[in-house]
XYZ file of C-alpha atoms in Angstrom:
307
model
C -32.926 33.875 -111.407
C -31.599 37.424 -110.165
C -33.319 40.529 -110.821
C -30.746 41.738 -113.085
C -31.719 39.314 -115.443
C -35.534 40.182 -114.872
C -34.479 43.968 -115.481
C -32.476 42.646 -118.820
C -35.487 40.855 -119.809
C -38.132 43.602 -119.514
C -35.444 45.933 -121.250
C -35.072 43.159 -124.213
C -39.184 42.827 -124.637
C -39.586 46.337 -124.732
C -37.060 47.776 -127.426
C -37.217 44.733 -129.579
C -33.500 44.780 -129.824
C -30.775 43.302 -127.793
C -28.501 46.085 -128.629
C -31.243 48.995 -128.138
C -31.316 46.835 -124.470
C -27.965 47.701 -124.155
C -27.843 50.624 -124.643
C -30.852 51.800 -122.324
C -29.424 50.159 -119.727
C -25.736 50.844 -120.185
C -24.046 47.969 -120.737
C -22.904 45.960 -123.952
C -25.005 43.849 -126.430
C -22.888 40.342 -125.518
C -23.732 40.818 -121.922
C -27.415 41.187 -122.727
C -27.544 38.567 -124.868
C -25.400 36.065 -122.484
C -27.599 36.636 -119.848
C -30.815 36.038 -121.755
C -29.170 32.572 -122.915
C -28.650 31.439 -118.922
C -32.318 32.824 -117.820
C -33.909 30.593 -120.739
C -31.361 27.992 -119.698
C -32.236 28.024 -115.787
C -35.729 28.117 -116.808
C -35.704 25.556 -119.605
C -37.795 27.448 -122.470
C -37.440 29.865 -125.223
C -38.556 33.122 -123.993
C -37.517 35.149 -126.916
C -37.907 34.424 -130.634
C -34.469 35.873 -132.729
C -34.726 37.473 -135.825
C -32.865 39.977 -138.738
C -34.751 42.713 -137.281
C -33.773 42.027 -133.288
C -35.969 39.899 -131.115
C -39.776 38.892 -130.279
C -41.089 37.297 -127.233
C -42.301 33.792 -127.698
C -46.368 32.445 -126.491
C -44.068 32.016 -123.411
C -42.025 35.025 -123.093
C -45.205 37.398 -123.726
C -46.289 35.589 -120.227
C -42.891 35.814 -118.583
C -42.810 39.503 -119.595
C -45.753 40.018 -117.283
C -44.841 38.278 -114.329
C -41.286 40.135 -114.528
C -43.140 44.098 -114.485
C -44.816 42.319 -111.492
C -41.954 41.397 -109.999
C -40.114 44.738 -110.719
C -43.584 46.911 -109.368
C -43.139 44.727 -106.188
C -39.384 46.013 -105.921
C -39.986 49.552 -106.635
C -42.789 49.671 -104.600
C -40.726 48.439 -101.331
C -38.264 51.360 -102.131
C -41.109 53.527 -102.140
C -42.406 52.410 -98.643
C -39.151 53.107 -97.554
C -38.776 56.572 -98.411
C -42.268 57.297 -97.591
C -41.566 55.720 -94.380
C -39.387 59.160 -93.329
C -42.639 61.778 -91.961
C -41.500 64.339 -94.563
C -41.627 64.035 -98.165
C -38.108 63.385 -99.743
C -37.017 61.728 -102.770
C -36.679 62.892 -106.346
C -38.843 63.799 -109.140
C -38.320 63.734 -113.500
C -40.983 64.586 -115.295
C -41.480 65.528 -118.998
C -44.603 67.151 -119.688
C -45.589 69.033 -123.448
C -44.212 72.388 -124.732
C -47.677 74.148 -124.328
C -48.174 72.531 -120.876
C -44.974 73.310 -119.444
C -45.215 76.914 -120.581
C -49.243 77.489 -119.882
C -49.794 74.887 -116.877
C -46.868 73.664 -115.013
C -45.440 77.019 -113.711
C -48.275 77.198 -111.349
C -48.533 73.328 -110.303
C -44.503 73.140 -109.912
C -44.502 76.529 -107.424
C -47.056 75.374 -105.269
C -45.185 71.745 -104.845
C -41.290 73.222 -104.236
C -43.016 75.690 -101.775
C -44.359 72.670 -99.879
C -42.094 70.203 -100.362
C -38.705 71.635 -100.073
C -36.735 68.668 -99.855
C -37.315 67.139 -102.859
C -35.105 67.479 -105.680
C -36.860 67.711 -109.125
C -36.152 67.545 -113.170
C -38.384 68.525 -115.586
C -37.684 67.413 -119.028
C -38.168 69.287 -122.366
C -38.341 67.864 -125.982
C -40.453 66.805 -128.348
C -43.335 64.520 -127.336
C -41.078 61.303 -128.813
C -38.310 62.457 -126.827
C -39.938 62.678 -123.959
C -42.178 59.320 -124.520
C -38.867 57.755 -125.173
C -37.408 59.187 -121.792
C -40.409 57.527 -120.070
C -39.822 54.397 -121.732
C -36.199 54.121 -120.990
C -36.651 55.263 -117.140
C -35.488 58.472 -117.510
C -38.234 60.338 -116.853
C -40.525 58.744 -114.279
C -43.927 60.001 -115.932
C -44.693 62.281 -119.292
C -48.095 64.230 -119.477
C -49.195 65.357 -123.167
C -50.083 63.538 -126.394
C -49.565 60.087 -127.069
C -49.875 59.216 -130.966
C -50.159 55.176 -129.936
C -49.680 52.719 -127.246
C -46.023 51.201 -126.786
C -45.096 48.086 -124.899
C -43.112 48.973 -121.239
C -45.734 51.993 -120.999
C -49.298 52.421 -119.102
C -51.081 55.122 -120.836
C -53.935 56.796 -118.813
C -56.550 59.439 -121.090
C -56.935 62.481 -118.827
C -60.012 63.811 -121.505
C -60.560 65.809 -124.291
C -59.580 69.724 -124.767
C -60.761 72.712 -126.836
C -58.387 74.686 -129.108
C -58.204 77.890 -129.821
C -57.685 79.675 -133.443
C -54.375 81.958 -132.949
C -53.383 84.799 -135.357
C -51.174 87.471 -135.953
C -52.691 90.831 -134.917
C -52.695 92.004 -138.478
C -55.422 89.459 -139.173
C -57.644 91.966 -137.753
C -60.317 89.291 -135.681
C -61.757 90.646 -133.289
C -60.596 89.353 -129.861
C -62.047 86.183 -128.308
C -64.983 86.325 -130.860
C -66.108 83.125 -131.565
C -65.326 81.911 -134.893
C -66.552 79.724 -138.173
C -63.044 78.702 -139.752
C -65.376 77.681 -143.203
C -66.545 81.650 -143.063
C -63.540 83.402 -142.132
C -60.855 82.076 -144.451
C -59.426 81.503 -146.816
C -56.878 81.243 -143.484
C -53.087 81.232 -143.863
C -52.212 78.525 -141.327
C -49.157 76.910 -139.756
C -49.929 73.185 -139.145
C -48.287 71.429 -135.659
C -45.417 68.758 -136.016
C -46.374 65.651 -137.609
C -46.268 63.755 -134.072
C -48.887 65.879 -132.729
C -52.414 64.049 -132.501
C -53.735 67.463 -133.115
C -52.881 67.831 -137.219
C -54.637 64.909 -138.108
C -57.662 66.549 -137.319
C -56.762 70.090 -138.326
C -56.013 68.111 -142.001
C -58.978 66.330 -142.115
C -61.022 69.281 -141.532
C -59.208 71.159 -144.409
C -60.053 68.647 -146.647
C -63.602 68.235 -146.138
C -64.002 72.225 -146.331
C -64.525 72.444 -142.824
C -61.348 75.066 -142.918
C -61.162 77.740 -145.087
C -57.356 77.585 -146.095
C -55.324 79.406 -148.700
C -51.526 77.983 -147.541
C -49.962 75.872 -144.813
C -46.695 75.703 -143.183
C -45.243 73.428 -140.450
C -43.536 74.773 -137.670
C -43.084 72.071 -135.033
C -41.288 74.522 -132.711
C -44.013 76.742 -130.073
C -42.331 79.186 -129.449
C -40.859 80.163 -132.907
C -44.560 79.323 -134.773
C -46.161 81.939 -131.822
C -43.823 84.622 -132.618
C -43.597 84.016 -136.485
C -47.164 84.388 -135.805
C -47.283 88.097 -133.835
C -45.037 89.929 -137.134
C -47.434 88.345 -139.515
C -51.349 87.703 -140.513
C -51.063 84.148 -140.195
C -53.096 81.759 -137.918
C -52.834 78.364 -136.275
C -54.732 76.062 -134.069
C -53.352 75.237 -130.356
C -54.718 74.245 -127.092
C -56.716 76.538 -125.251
C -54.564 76.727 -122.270
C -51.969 78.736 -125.045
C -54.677 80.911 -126.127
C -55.575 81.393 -122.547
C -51.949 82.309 -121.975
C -51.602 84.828 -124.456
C -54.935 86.587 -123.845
C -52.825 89.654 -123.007
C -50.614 89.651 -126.322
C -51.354 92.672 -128.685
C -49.567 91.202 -130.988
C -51.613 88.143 -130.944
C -55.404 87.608 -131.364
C -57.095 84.498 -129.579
C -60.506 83.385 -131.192
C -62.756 80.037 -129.546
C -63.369 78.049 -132.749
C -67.355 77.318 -133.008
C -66.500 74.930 -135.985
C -65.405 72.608 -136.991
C -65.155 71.167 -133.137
C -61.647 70.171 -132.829
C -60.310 68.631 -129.431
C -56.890 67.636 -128.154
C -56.404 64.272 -126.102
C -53.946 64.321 -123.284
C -52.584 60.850 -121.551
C -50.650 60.419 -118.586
C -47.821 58.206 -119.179
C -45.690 56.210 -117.023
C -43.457 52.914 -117.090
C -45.382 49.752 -116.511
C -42.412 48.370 -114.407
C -42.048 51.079 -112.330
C -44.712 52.563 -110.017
C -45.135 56.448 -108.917
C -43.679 57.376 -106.165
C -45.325 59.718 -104.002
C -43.819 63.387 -105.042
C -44.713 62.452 -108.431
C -47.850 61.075 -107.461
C -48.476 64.845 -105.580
C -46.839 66.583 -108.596
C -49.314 65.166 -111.011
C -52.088 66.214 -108.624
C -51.225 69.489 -108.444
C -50.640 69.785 -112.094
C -54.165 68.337 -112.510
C -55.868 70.968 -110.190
C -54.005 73.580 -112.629
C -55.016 72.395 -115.510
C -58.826 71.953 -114.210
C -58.553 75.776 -112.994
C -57.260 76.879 -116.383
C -59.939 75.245 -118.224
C -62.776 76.830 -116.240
C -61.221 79.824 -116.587
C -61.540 79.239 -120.459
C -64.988 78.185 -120.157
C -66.097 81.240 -118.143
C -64.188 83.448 -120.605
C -65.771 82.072 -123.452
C -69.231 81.956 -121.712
C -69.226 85.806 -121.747
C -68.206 86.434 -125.534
């Protein structure tokens, strides 16, 4: 058994799909399938069940699937030793973190690390949270920090907690700034909803219908920056993360109000591939994002303590 077929296999179990295989790992759909025939030859079992709709591991394969991320950790980590064997910190970074974070959060965390660590070369992805989940999955991207509507096989999922929003309007709105707000007493509201991916407009929905939001019309606009500037030539509103409200504290074309209730929160995750562990500049990446994003929020919560 070589580790290309391992890698194969892993691929295979984790996109359901010989062909999807294929494709993430650049090669062709006959090759794929060829060597999955000779691994469950040389190892005298079915390992993956085929169907109309692409493949399923077997009782079998669903065990063979973990011993192979083993296997491919242990590999990955002796690369790692290797690089971290050299006393400075080299090696590469790509990361994919979510619109708001990138814009409100990272700036900070990524300054700090390319002032330290000069002599690593880094790539941060952009996209929409699938995008970037998919990037992770594929290898791509060697972690993705934001929202994570459900678990998916080939990724570990870590929860980093839970996060106030923030009610966001258009200046001509006329709320006062950073007073804390009912949304079932101030409305009826005018607000733009977040994409359909984000874990956030579940919540925002469910709190319409029960009458826990005042609101008169919705819109979607999945995009950040076009819903925050549709928002600062209009009266409209929507509900984001505090660290955007936090960002745009000095907008006078934008009005930034903590939301007493209903209490909405936003869920993060850290995400990563199963089969392939971080490597120490993302390891230090991540921590300095996560200092950032600590410093932000008690920045918030002293802000808020005074109104």
């Amino acid at each position: 058994m070589d580790l290309r077929q391992v890698r194969y296999y892993v691929a295979a179990c984790e996109e359901g799909s010989l062909s999807a295989a294929a494709q993430r790992l650049h090669c062709t759909a006959s090759g794929v399938s060829q060597q999955m025939s000779a691994l469950e030859k040389r190892l005298g079992t079915t390992l993956l069940e085929r169907t109309r709709r692409g493949v399923v591991p077997t009782p079998a394969g669903k065990r063979f699937y973990e011993s192979c991320l083993d296997i491919l950790r242990a590999v990955s980590d002796a690369r790692i030793d290797l690089e971290d064997f050299d006393a400075a910190v080299t090696g590469s970074i790509s990361a994919g973190f979510a619109p708001g974070l990138a814009k409100c959060i990272l700036p900070q965390a990524l300054a700090r690390f390319t002032r330290e660590f000069p002599k690593v070369d880094i790539s941060i992805g952009s996209g929409t949270a699938d995008d970037l989940i998919d990037g992770t999955s594929s290898g791509a991207l060697d972690f993705y920090v934001g929202q994570l509507a459900e678990s998916r096989l080939g990724l570990t999922d870590t929860p980093m907690g839970r996060y106030p929003v923030a009610l966001i309007s258009g200046a001509r709105r006329g709320f006062h700034r950073m007073k804390p707000l009912r949304l079932d007493e101030v409305g009826p509201l005018k607000l733009t909803l977040p994409s359909a991916t984000n874990s956030l407009r579940p919540k925002i929905l469910d709190s319409i219908r029960h009458g826990d939001i005042d609101v008169d019309r919705t819109i979607s606009i999945a995009s950040l920056a076009a819903g925050l500037e549709f928002l600062s030539q209009t009266d409209w509103s929507t509900i984001l993360p505090y660290w955007i409200g936090l960002h745009e504290l000095g907008n006078e074309l934008l009005t930034v109000n903590p939301i007493v209730e209903p209490q909405l929160h936003l869920e993060l995750d850290f995400v990563h591939p199963s089969r392939l562990p971080l490597n120490k500049p993302s390891k230090t990446l991540y921590s300095y994002f996560l200092q950032e994003l600590e410093r932000s929020l008690n920045e918030w919560q002293r802000i808020t303590a005074a109104t």
